[in-house]
PDB file of C-alpha atoms and ligand atoms in Angstrom:
ATOM      1  CA  MET A   6      26.944  12.617 -84.928  1.00 50.00           C
ATOM      2  CA  PRO A   7      29.743  10.301 -83.894  1.00 47.00           C
ATOM      3  CA  VAL A   8      29.909   9.537 -80.207  1.00 45.00           C
ATOM      4  CA  LEU A   9      33.020  10.101 -78.111  1.00 48.00           C
ATOM      5  CA  SER A  10      31.909   7.877 -75.256  1.00 45.00           C
ATOM      6  CA  GLY A  11      29.376   5.246 -74.422  1.00 44.00           C
ATOM      7  CA  ALA A  12      27.470   7.499 -72.064  1.00 45.00           C
ATOM      8  CA  SER A  13      23.819   8.322 -72.683  1.00 53.00           C
ATOM      9  CA  ASN A  14      24.661  11.932 -73.453  1.00 79.00           C
ATOM     10  CA  VAL A  15      26.501  12.531 -76.681  1.00 93.00           C
ATOM     11  CA  ARG A  16      29.655  14.380 -75.762  1.00 97.00           C
ATOM     12  CA  LEU A  17      30.678  17.013 -78.308  1.00 98.00           C
ATOM     13  CA  VAL A  18      33.675  18.565 -76.590  1.00 98.00           C
ATOM     14  CA  THR A  19      35.787  17.574 -73.600  1.00 98.00           C
ATOM     15  CA  VAL A  20      38.279  20.101 -72.243  1.00 98.00           C
ATOM     16  CA  LYS A  21      40.544  18.317 -69.773  1.00 98.00           C
ATOM     17  CA  ASP A  22      43.132  19.864 -67.464  1.00 98.00           C
ATOM     18  CA  VAL A  23      43.935  22.631 -69.928  1.00 98.00           C
ATOM     19  CA  SER A  24      46.551  25.257 -69.081  1.00 98.00           C
ATOM     20  CA  VAL A  25      47.432  28.102 -71.449  1.00 98.00           C
ATOM     21  CA  LYS A  26      50.093  30.770 -71.164  1.00 96.00           C
ATOM     22  CA  LEU A  27      49.813  33.890 -73.314  1.00 94.00           C
ATOM     23  CA  GLY A  28      52.861  36.137 -73.435  1.00 90.00           C
ATOM     24  CA  GLY A  29      54.029  34.880 -70.041  1.00 91.00           C
ATOM     25  CA  HIS A  30      50.555  35.308 -68.515  1.00 94.00           C
ATOM     26  CA  GLN A  31      48.777  32.220 -67.222  1.00 96.00           C
ATOM     27  CA  ALA A  32      45.447  32.715 -69.006  1.00 97.00           C
ATOM     28  CA  LEU A  33      44.014  29.284 -68.176  1.00 98.00           C
ATOM     29  CA  ASN A  34      45.023  27.053 -65.315  1.00 96.00           C
ATOM     30  CA  ASN A  35      43.964  23.418 -65.228  1.00 97.00           C
ATOM     31  CA  VAL A  36      40.532  23.998 -66.751  1.00 97.00           C
ATOM     32  CA  SER A  37      38.161  21.102 -67.372  1.00 97.00           C
ATOM     33  CA  MET A  38      34.684  21.303 -68.822  1.00 96.00           C
ATOM     34  CA  SER A  39      32.500  19.609 -71.395  1.00 96.00           C
ATOM     35  CA  ILE A  40      29.643  20.211 -73.784  1.00 97.00           C
ATOM     36  CA  ASP A  41      27.033  17.644 -74.709  1.00 96.00           C
ATOM     37  CA  LYS A  42      24.830  17.559 -77.778  1.00 96.00           C
ATOM     38  CA  GLY A  43      22.087  20.174 -77.664  1.00 95.00           C
ATOM     39  CA  GLU A  44      23.298  21.694 -74.404  1.00 95.00           C
ATOM     40  CA  ILE A  45      23.534  25.420 -73.657  1.00 95.00           C
ATOM     41  CA  VAL A  46      26.629  26.090 -71.539  1.00 95.00           C
ATOM     42  CA  THR A  47      27.351  29.629 -70.401  1.00 93.00           C
ATOM     43  CA  ILE A  48      30.726  30.849 -69.185  1.00 91.00           C
ATOM     44  CA  VAL A  49      30.788  33.771 -66.784  1.00 83.00           C
ATOM     45  CA  GLY A  50      33.758  35.476 -65.180  1.00 78.00           C
ATOM     46  CA  PRO A  51      35.473  38.832 -64.762  1.00 78.00           C
ATOM     47  CA  ASN A  52      37.422  40.594 -67.489  1.00 82.00           C
ATOM     48  CA  GLY A  53      40.667  38.831 -68.277  1.00 88.00           C
ATOM     49  CA  SER A  54      39.531  35.573 -66.663  1.00 87.00           C
ATOM     50  CA  GLY A  55      40.297  33.563 -69.804  1.00 94.00           C
ATOM     51  CA  LYS A  56      36.782  33.215 -71.215  1.00 93.00           C
ATOM     52  CA  SER A  57      37.735  34.093 -74.793  1.00 95.00           C
ATOM     53  CA  THR A  58      40.913  32.021 -74.504  1.00 97.00           C
ATOM     54  CA  LEU A  59      38.853  28.993 -73.464  1.00 97.00           C
ATOM     55  CA  LEU A  60      36.540  29.429 -76.457  1.00 97.00           C
ATOM     56  CA  ARG A  61      39.590  29.780 -78.707  1.00 96.00           C
ATOM     57  CA  CYS A  62      40.950  26.509 -77.318  1.00 97.00           C
ATOM     58  CA  VAL A  63      37.684  24.812 -78.222  1.00 97.00           C
ATOM     59  CA  ILE A  64      37.771  26.086 -81.810  1.00 96.00           C
ATOM     60  CA  GLY A  65      41.447  25.118 -82.075  1.00 95.00           C
ATOM     61  CA  ALA A  66      42.852  28.646 -82.487  1.00 95.00           C
ATOM     62  CA  VAL A  67      44.838  28.315 -79.248  1.00 96.00           C
ATOM     63  CA  LYS A  68      46.835  25.197 -78.450  1.00 95.00           C
ATOM     64  CA  PRO A  69      47.139  24.399 -74.745  1.00 96.00           C
ATOM     65  CA  GLU A  70      50.643  23.593 -73.467  1.00 92.00           C
ATOM     66  CA  ILE A  71      49.118  21.183 -70.994  1.00 96.00           C
ATOM     67  CA  GLY A  72      45.879  19.243 -71.215  1.00 98.00           C
ATOM     68  CA  THR A  73      43.648  18.163 -74.058  1.00 97.00           C
ATOM     69  CA  VAL A  74      40.652  19.348 -76.035  1.00 98.00           C
ATOM     70  CA  LEU A  75      38.749  16.390 -77.465  1.00 97.00           C
ATOM     71  CA  LYS A  76      36.087  16.945 -80.094  1.00 97.00           C
ATOM     72  CA  ALA A  77      33.612  14.540 -81.633  1.00 97.00           C
ATOM     73  CA  ALA A  78      34.715  13.498 -85.105  1.00 95.00           C
ATOM     74  CA  ASN A  79      33.505  15.847 -87.861  1.00 95.00           C
ATOM     75  CA  LEU A  80      32.151  18.284 -85.309  1.00 97.00           C
ATOM     76  CA  LYS A  81      30.978  21.432 -87.087  1.00 97.00           C
ATOM     77  CA  ILE A  82      31.415  24.636 -85.121  1.00 97.00           C
ATOM     78  CA  GLY A  83      29.860  28.033 -85.839  1.00 96.00           C
ATOM     79  CA  TYR A  84      31.913  30.727 -84.106  1.00 94.00           C
ATOM     80  CA  VAL A  85      31.088  34.365 -83.400  1.00 92.00           C
ATOM     81  CA  PRO A  86      34.173  36.168 -82.058  1.00 88.00           C
ATOM     82  CA  GLN A  87      33.963  38.789 -79.340  1.00 86.00           C
ATOM     83  CA  SER A  88      34.400  41.711 -81.666  1.00 79.00           C
ATOM     84  CA  LEU A  89      34.082  42.117 -85.377  1.00 78.00           C
ATOM     85  CA  ALA A  90      34.760  45.476 -86.962  1.00 78.00           C
ATOM     86  CA  ILE A  91      33.197  46.148 -90.318  1.00 79.00           C
ATOM     87  CA  ASP A  92      34.244  49.232 -92.229  1.00 79.00           C
ATOM     88  CA  PRO A  93      31.097  51.388 -92.020  1.00 76.00           C
ATOM     89  CA  THR A  94      31.901  52.975 -95.384  1.00 81.00           C
ATOM     90  CA  LEU A  95      31.589  49.616 -97.145  1.00 81.00           C
ATOM     91  CA  PRO A  96      28.294  49.419 -99.030  1.00 84.00           C
ATOM     92  CA  LEU A  97      27.645  45.938 -97.698  1.00 89.00           C
ATOM     93  CA  THR A  98      24.155  44.603 -97.136  1.00 91.00           C
ATOM     94  CA  ALA A  99      23.427  41.929 -94.533  1.00 91.00           C
ATOM     95  CA  GLY A 100      22.601  39.439 -97.275  1.00 90.00           C
ATOM     96  CA  ARG A 101      25.833  40.139 -99.170  1.00 88.00           C
ATOM     97  CA  PHE A 102      27.843  39.899 -95.955  1.00 89.00           C
ATOM     98  CA  LEU A 103      26.397  36.437 -95.377  1.00 89.00           C
ATOM     99  CA  SER A 104      27.071  35.304 -98.927  1.00 87.00           C
ATOM    100  CA  LEU A 105      30.797  36.042 -98.497  1.00 81.00           C
ATOM    101  CA  PRO A 106      33.385  34.635 -98.921  1.00 72.00           C
ATOM    102  CA  HIS A 107      32.054  31.615-100.792  1.00 72.00           C
ATOM    103  CA  ARG A 108      29.195  33.219-102.740  1.00 76.00           C
ATOM    104  CA  ARG A 109      26.757  31.150-100.787  1.00 77.00           C
ATOM    105  CA  PRO A 110      23.369  30.541-102.385  1.00 77.00           C
ATOM    106  CA  SER A 111      20.666  33.017-101.478  1.00 84.00           C
ATOM    107  CA  LYS A 112      18.440  30.214-100.160  1.00 88.00           C
ATOM    108  CA  ALA A 113      21.088  29.348 -97.533  1.00 88.00           C
ATOM    109  CA  VAL A 114      21.431  33.029 -96.647  1.00 91.00           C
ATOM    110  CA  ALA A 115      17.672  33.411 -96.296  1.00 92.00           C
ATOM    111  CA  ASP A 116      17.401  30.267 -94.140  1.00 94.00           C
ATOM    112  CA  ALA A 117      20.175  31.411 -91.811  1.00 94.00           C
ATOM    113  CA  LEU A 118      18.674  34.887 -91.469  1.00 95.00           C
ATOM    114  CA  ARG A 119      15.282  33.385 -90.675  1.00 95.00           C
ATOM    115  CA  GLN A 120      16.772  31.068 -88.027  1.00 95.00           C
ATOM    116  CA  ALA A 121      18.534  34.055 -86.491  1.00 96.00           C
ATOM    117  CA  GLY A 122      15.292  36.065 -86.445  1.00 94.00           C
ATOM    118  CA  ALA A 123      16.521  38.551 -89.019  1.00 93.00           C
ATOM    119  CA  GLU A 124      14.769  37.549 -92.225  1.00 90.00           C
ATOM    120  CA  ASP A 125      13.563  41.056 -92.938  1.00 92.00           C
ATOM    121  CA  ILE A 126      16.951  42.755 -93.026  1.00 93.00           C
ATOM    122  CA  ALA A 127      18.791  40.947 -95.838  1.00 92.00           C
ATOM    123  CA  ASP A 128      18.802  44.061 -98.014  1.00 93.00           C
ATOM    124  CA  ARG A 129      19.744  46.505 -95.282  1.00 94.00           C
ATOM    125  CA  PRO A 130      23.294  47.902 -95.149  1.00 92.00           C
ATOM    126  CA  MET A 131      25.378  46.425 -92.323  1.00 90.00           C
ATOM    127  CA  SER A 132      26.357  49.909 -91.198  1.00 89.00           C
ATOM    128  CA  GLY A 133      22.699  50.839 -90.600  1.00 89.00           C
ATOM    129  CA  LEU A 134      21.746  47.917 -88.378  1.00 92.00           C
ATOM    130  CA  SER A 135      20.877  48.231 -84.707  1.00 90.00           C
ATOM    131  CA  GLY A 136      23.046  46.367 -82.200  1.00 89.00           C
ATOM    132  CA  GLY A 137      20.520  43.559 -81.904  1.00 91.00           C
ATOM    133  CA  GLN A 138      20.154  43.247 -85.681  1.00 93.00           C
ATOM    134  CA  PHE A 139      23.936  43.210 -86.135  1.00 92.00           C
ATOM    135  CA  GLN A 140      24.320  40.395 -83.598  1.00 92.00           C
ATOM    136  CA  ARG A 141      21.566  38.448 -85.349  1.00 94.00           C
ATOM    137  CA  VAL A 142      23.422  38.768 -88.646  1.00 94.00           C
ATOM    138  CA  LEU A 143      26.578  37.437 -86.963  1.00 94.00           C
ATOM    139  CA  LEU A 144      24.474  34.622 -85.514  1.00 95.00           C
ATOM    140  CA  ALA A 145      23.100  33.924 -88.998  1.00 95.00           C
ATOM    141  CA  ARG A 146      26.649  33.767 -90.350  1.00 93.00           C
ATOM    142  CA  ALA A 147      27.608  31.242 -87.667  1.00 95.00           C
ATOM    143  CA  LEU A 148      24.533  29.175 -88.611  1.00 95.00           C
ATOM    144  CA  MET A 149      25.330  29.100 -92.340  1.00 92.00           C
ATOM    145  CA  ASP A 150      27.131  25.763 -92.271  1.00 89.00           C
ATOM    146  CA  LYS A 151      24.591  24.088 -89.962  1.00 94.00           C
ATOM    147  CA  PRO A 152      26.904  23.687 -86.972  1.00 97.00           C
ATOM    148  CA  ASP A 153      26.582  21.031 -84.257  1.00 97.00           C
ATOM    149  CA  LEU A 154      27.992  23.586 -81.827  1.00 98.00           C
ATOM    150  CA  LEU A 155      27.529  27.347 -81.772  1.00 98.00           C
ATOM    151  CA  ILE A 156      30.201  29.313 -79.946  1.00 97.00           C
ATOM    152  CA  LEU A 157      29.293  32.902 -79.091  1.00 96.00           C
ATOM    153  CA  ASP A 158      31.709  35.238 -77.330  1.00 95.00           C
ATOM    154  CA  GLU A 159      29.737  37.910 -75.447  1.00 92.00           C
ATOM    155  CA  PRO A 160      27.083  38.105 -78.164  1.00 92.00           C
ATOM    156  CA  THR A 161      24.977  40.684 -76.329  1.00 89.00           C
ATOM    157  CA  THR A 162      27.672  43.267 -75.727  1.00 85.00           C
ATOM    158  CA  GLY A 163      26.184  46.674 -76.399  1.00 84.00           C
ATOM    159  CA  LEU A 164      22.564  45.501 -76.163  1.00 88.00           C
ATOM    160  CA  ASP A 165      20.255  46.757 -73.445  1.00 87.00           C
ATOM    161  CA  GLN A 166      18.669  44.244 -71.101  1.00 85.00           C
ATOM    162  CA  PRO A 167      15.464  43.637 -73.113  1.00 87.00           C
ATOM    163  CA  GLY A 168      17.629  43.348 -76.246  1.00 89.00           C
ATOM    164  CA  SER A 169      19.815  40.766 -74.515  1.00 89.00           C
ATOM    165  CA  ALA A 170      16.801  38.824 -73.270  1.00 88.00           C
ATOM    166  CA  ASP A 171      15.386  38.776 -76.817  1.00 90.00           C
ATOM    167  CA  PHE A 172      18.699  37.529 -78.138  1.00 92.00           C
ATOM    168  CA  TYR A 173      18.855  34.656 -75.637  1.00 91.00           C
ATOM    169  CA  THR A 174      15.270  33.730 -76.509  1.00 92.00           C
ATOM    170  CA  GLN A 175      16.418  33.573 -80.120  1.00 94.00           C
ATOM    171  CA  ILE A 176      19.339  31.320 -79.128  1.00 94.00           C
ATOM    172  CA  GLU A 177      16.933  28.943 -77.381  1.00 94.00           C
ATOM    173  CA  GLN A 178      14.782  28.868 -80.497  1.00 95.00           C
ATOM    174  CA  VAL A 179      17.836  28.110 -82.647  1.00 96.00           C
ATOM    175  CA  ARG A 180      18.700  25.259 -80.320  1.00 96.00           C
ATOM    176  CA  ARG A 181      15.132  23.927 -80.526  1.00 95.00           C
ATOM    177  CA  GLU A 182      15.023  24.194 -84.302  1.00 95.00           C
ATOM    178  CA  THR A 183      18.536  23.004 -85.195  1.00 95.00           C
ATOM    179  CA  GLY A 184      19.505  20.892 -82.186  1.00 95.00           C
ATOM    180  CA  ALA A 185      22.821  22.745 -82.030  1.00 97.00           C
ATOM    181  CA  ALA A 186      24.638  22.921 -78.727  1.00 97.00           C
ATOM    182  CA  VAL A 187      25.634  26.409 -77.596  1.00 97.00           C
ATOM    183  CA  LEU A 188      28.750  27.510 -75.738  1.00 97.00           C
ATOM    184  CA  MET A 189      28.666  31.186 -74.922  1.00 95.00           C
ATOM    185  CA  VAL A 190      30.212  33.834 -72.780  1.00 92.00           C
ATOM    186  CA  SER A 191      27.905  36.273 -71.073  1.00 84.00           C
ATOM    187  CA  HIS A 192      28.150  39.012 -68.508  1.00 68.00           C
ATOM    188  CA  GLU A 193      24.442  38.856 -67.788  1.00 70.00           C
ATOM    189  CA  LEU A 194      24.077  35.804 -65.626  1.00 68.00           C
ATOM    190  CA  HIS A 195      20.677  36.944 -64.387  1.00 70.00           C
ATOM    191  CA  VAL A 196      19.349  37.252 -67.943  1.00 74.00           C
ATOM    192  CA  VAL A 197      20.938  34.120 -69.326  1.00 76.00           C
ATOM    193  CA  MET A 198      20.154  31.864 -66.365  1.00 73.00           C
ATOM    194  CA  SER A 199      16.899  30.457 -67.658  1.00 76.00           C
ATOM    195  CA  ALA A 200      18.365  29.765 -71.083  1.00 83.00           C
ATOM    196  CA  SER A 201      21.437  27.887 -69.820  1.00 91.00           C
ATOM    197  CA  ASP A 202      21.657  24.221 -68.945  1.00 91.00           C
ATOM    198  CA  ARG A 203      24.936  24.742 -67.152  1.00 91.00           C
ATOM    199  CA  VAL A 204      27.014  27.679 -66.012  1.00 88.00           C
ATOM    200  CA  VAL A 205      30.791  27.631 -65.666  1.00 87.00           C
ATOM    201  CA  CYS A 206      32.312  30.389 -63.564  1.00 83.00           C
ATOM    202  CA  LEU A 207      35.858  31.024 -64.735  1.00 84.00           C
ATOM    203  CA  ASN A 208      38.720  32.963 -63.219  1.00 85.00           C
ATOM    204  CA  GLY A 209      41.743  31.453 -64.930  1.00 91.00           C
ATOM    205  CA  HIS A 210      40.657  28.252 -63.226  1.00 88.00           C
ATOM    206  CA  VAL A 211      37.097  26.914 -62.952  1.00 86.00           C
ATOM    207  CA  CYS A 212      35.872  28.758 -59.868  1.00 79.00           C
ATOM    208  CA  CYS A 213      32.607  26.856 -59.789  1.00 79.00           C
ATOM    209  CA  HIS A 214      30.053  25.316 -62.072  1.00 82.00           C
ATOM    210  CA  GLY A 215      26.664  23.711 -62.006  1.00 86.00           C
ATOM    211  CA  SER A 216      23.130  23.812 -63.300  1.00 82.00           C
ATOM    212  CA  PRO A 217      21.526  27.251 -63.049  1.00 74.00           C
ATOM    213  CA  GLU A 218      18.760  25.710 -60.924  1.00 69.00           C
ATOM    214  CA  ILE A 219      21.227  24.510 -58.313  1.00 68.00           C
ATOM    215  CA  VAL A 220      23.146  27.754 -58.424  1.00 59.00           C
ATOM    216  CA  ALA A 221      20.048  29.954 -58.437  1.00 61.00           C
ATOM    217  CA  SER A 222      18.241  28.182 -55.604  1.00 63.00           C
ATOM    218  CA  ALA A 223      21.201  28.277 -53.237  1.00 53.00           C
ATOM    219  CA  PRO A 224      21.055  30.970 -50.537  1.00 58.00           C
ATOM    220  CA  GLU A 225      24.618  32.013 -51.316  1.00 49.00           C
ATOM    221  CA  TYR A 226      23.715  32.565 -54.942  1.00 50.00           C
ATOM    222  CA  ARG A 227      20.761  34.718 -53.955  1.00 54.00           C
ATOM    223  CA  ALA A 228      22.974  36.721 -51.640  1.00 50.00           C
ATOM    224  CA  LEU A 229      25.587  37.156 -54.356  1.00 46.00           C
ATOM    225  CA  PHE A 230      23.450  37.709 -57.404  1.00 50.00           C
ATOM    226  CA  GLY A 231      20.001  38.657 -56.199  1.00 51.00           C
ATOM    227  CA  THR A 232      17.789  39.563 -59.114  1.00 50.00           C
ATOM    228  CA  GLY A 233      18.077  42.088 -61.891  1.00 44.00           C
ATOM    229  CA  THR A 234      21.179  44.071 -62.730  1.00 41.00           C
ATOM    230  CA  HIS A 235      22.429  44.159 -59.158  1.00 43.00           C
ATOM    231  CA  GLY A 236      23.057  40.462 -59.544  1.00 44.00           C
ATOM    232  CA  ALA A 237      25.271  41.044 -62.573  1.00 43.00           C
ATOM    233  CA  LEU A 238      27.279  43.612 -60.659  1.00 39.00           C
ATOM    234  CA  ALA A 239      27.617  41.292 -57.709  1.00 39.00           C
ATOM    235  CA  LEU A 240      29.255  38.774 -59.997  1.00 40.00           C
ATOM    236  CA  TYR A 241      32.182  41.115 -60.479  1.00 37.00           C
ATOM    237  CA  ARG A 242      32.471  41.957 -56.820  1.00 37.00           C
ATOM    238  CA  HIS A 243      32.550  38.453 -55.510  1.00 41.00           C
ATOM    239  CA  GLU A 244      35.914  36.962 -54.682  1.00 41.00           C
ATOM    240  CA  HIS A 245      36.662  34.357 -57.286  1.00 42.00           C
ATOM    241  CA  ASP A 246      39.499  32.710 -55.421  1.00 45.00           C
ATOM    242  CA  HIS A 247      37.580  32.015 -52.243  1.00 46.00           C
ATOM    243  CA  HIS A 248      37.047  28.472 -51.092  1.00 47.00           C
ATOM    244  CA  HIS A 249      33.658  26.857 -51.677  1.00 45.00           C
ATOM    245  CA  HIS A 250      32.413  24.473 -49.038  1.00 41.00           C
ATOM    246  CA  ASP A 251      30.088  21.584 -49.789  1.00 39.00           C
ATOM    247  CA  GLY A 252      26.588  22.900 -50.278  1.00 38.00           C
ATOM    248  CA  ASP A 253      27.788  26.281 -51.413  1.00 39.00           C
ATOM    249  CA  ALA A 254      26.072  28.072 -54.223  1.00 42.00           C
ATOM    250  CA  CYS A 255      28.356  26.660 -56.836  1.00 45.00           C
ATOM    251  CA  ASP A 256      28.419  22.973 -57.571  1.00 39.00           C
ATOM    252  CA  HIS A 257      31.924  21.675 -57.073  1.00 39.00           C
ATOM    253  CA  ASP A 258      31.109  18.156 -58.135  1.00 38.00           C
ATOM    254  CA  HIS A 259      33.346  17.576 -61.122  1.00 36.00           C
ATOM    255  CA  SER A 260      32.435  13.917 -61.352  1.00 34.00           C
ATOM    256  CA  HIS A 261      30.241  14.388 -64.403  1.00 35.00           C
ATOM    257  CA  LEU A 262      33.279  15.741 -66.235  1.00 34.00           C
ATOM    258  CA  GLU A 263      35.346  12.675 -65.497  1.00 32.00           C
ATOM    259  CA  SER A 264      32.719   9.989 -65.767  1.00 31.00           C
ATOM    260  CA  HIS A 265      32.476   9.992 -69.531  1.00 30.00           C
TER     261      HIS A 265
HETATM  262  P1  ADP B   4      38.339  37.337 -71.104  1.00 97.02           P
HETATM  263  O1  ADP B   4      37.745  36.917 -72.423  1.00 97.02           O
HETATM  264  O2  ADP B   4      37.810  36.542 -69.942  1.00 97.02           O
HETATM  265  O3  ADP B   4      38.204  38.802 -70.849  1.00 97.02           O
HETATM  266  P2  ADP B   4      40.844  36.601 -72.360  1.00 97.02           P
HETATM  267  O4  ADP B   4      40.725  35.130 -72.599  1.00 97.02           O
HETATM  268  O5  ADP B   4      40.625  37.488 -73.525  1.00 97.02           O
HETATM  269  O6  ADP B   4      39.913  37.011 -71.138  1.00 97.02           O
HETATM  270  O7  ADP B   4      42.293  36.905 -71.781  1.00 97.02           O
HETATM  271  C1  ADP B   4      42.783  36.253 -70.638  1.00 97.02           C
HETATM  272  C2  ADP B   4      44.035  36.932 -70.170  1.00 97.02           C
HETATM  273  O8  ADP B   4      45.096  36.710 -71.091  1.00 97.02           O
HETATM  274  C3  ADP B   4      43.894  38.447 -70.049  1.00 97.02           C
HETATM  275  O9  ADP B   4      44.562  38.853 -68.895  1.00 97.02           O
HETATM  276  C4  ADP B   4      44.564  38.955 -71.299  1.00 97.02           C
HETATM  277  O10 ADP B   4      45.097  40.245 -71.069  1.00 97.02           O
HETATM  278  C5  ADP B   4      45.637  37.937 -71.506  1.00 97.02           C
HETATM  279  N1  ADP B   4      46.007  37.803 -72.915  1.00 97.02           N
HETATM  280  C6  ADP B   4      45.184  37.532 -73.937  1.00 97.02           C
HETATM  281  N2  ADP B   4      45.871  37.430 -75.105  1.00 97.02           N
HETATM  282  C7  ADP B   4      47.174  37.670 -74.788  1.00 97.02           C
HETATM  283  C8  ADP B   4      48.385  37.716 -75.537  1.00 97.02           C
HETATM  284  N3  ADP B   4      48.396  37.498 -76.853  1.00 97.02           N
HETATM  285  N4  ADP B   4      49.532  37.989 -74.864  1.00 97.02           N
HETATM  286  C9  ADP B   4      49.526  38.193 -73.528  1.00 97.02           C
HETATM  287  N5  ADP B   4      48.429  38.163 -72.773  1.00 97.02           N
HETATM  288  C10 ADP B   4      47.256  37.890 -73.389  1.00 97.02           C
HETATM  289 MG1   MG B   5      36.729  37.869 -73.817  1.00 97.02          MG
END
């Protein structure tokens, strides 16, 4: 993997001062963040806060008017979009779905399904899969080309809490096995906390960010998020534009973004 900087961490992606307008709406405002090799970075934020737009900037589908998105040379990205509709009347098995559109070899399909924890469902029709199985097939598809960076947009939508927890455990295993970095959007901060190296809280701008340990151990975090599902709800009730003082729950030290 080529290195973007001389720092000890291998930087895969640097988003710097990015602003994006969509149809006259300021979707992203001066957003900076980064992803290092092998890191799991989770983006949280309310609906419409620009999470999907930020991911689309990283994959290159959205071009920022202002700011830059730097990627390591030859960076391979596996992307799972927020929603993917498959015609339920199509007689499409999971294995066939993965072999499209390039008629990929069945060995590659089997490997990807195994890495995604779905080796036993290759011959099952896509329309008959459970939510968790469907997401694992999408994960397998993103793993097909052995990406350096996996980008997952709300991959656990529609799963119950144990299903989501299982999925994040699978993501950690993928990271362990493949070394891929992961950039994902999640609503379930309380579930994803232990699996994330860093959390970025977005509301058009970066509201706050930091390691989950720092965020989780802070009294303000505990007051805001608590434990269990109440914490997830609290995320949507908290005021994203409020000012954070030093020592607040969210780490406002951006120096690690600029020091590379
Ligand atoms: P999130 O993923 O956090 O829910 P999005 O990145 O999808 O948010 O969208 C950010 C904001 O930009 C939303 O308010 C959305 O309505 C708006 N938006 C997205 N795409 C367009 C578009 N093509 N034209 C105008 N507004 C858009
Ligand atoms: Mg979205």
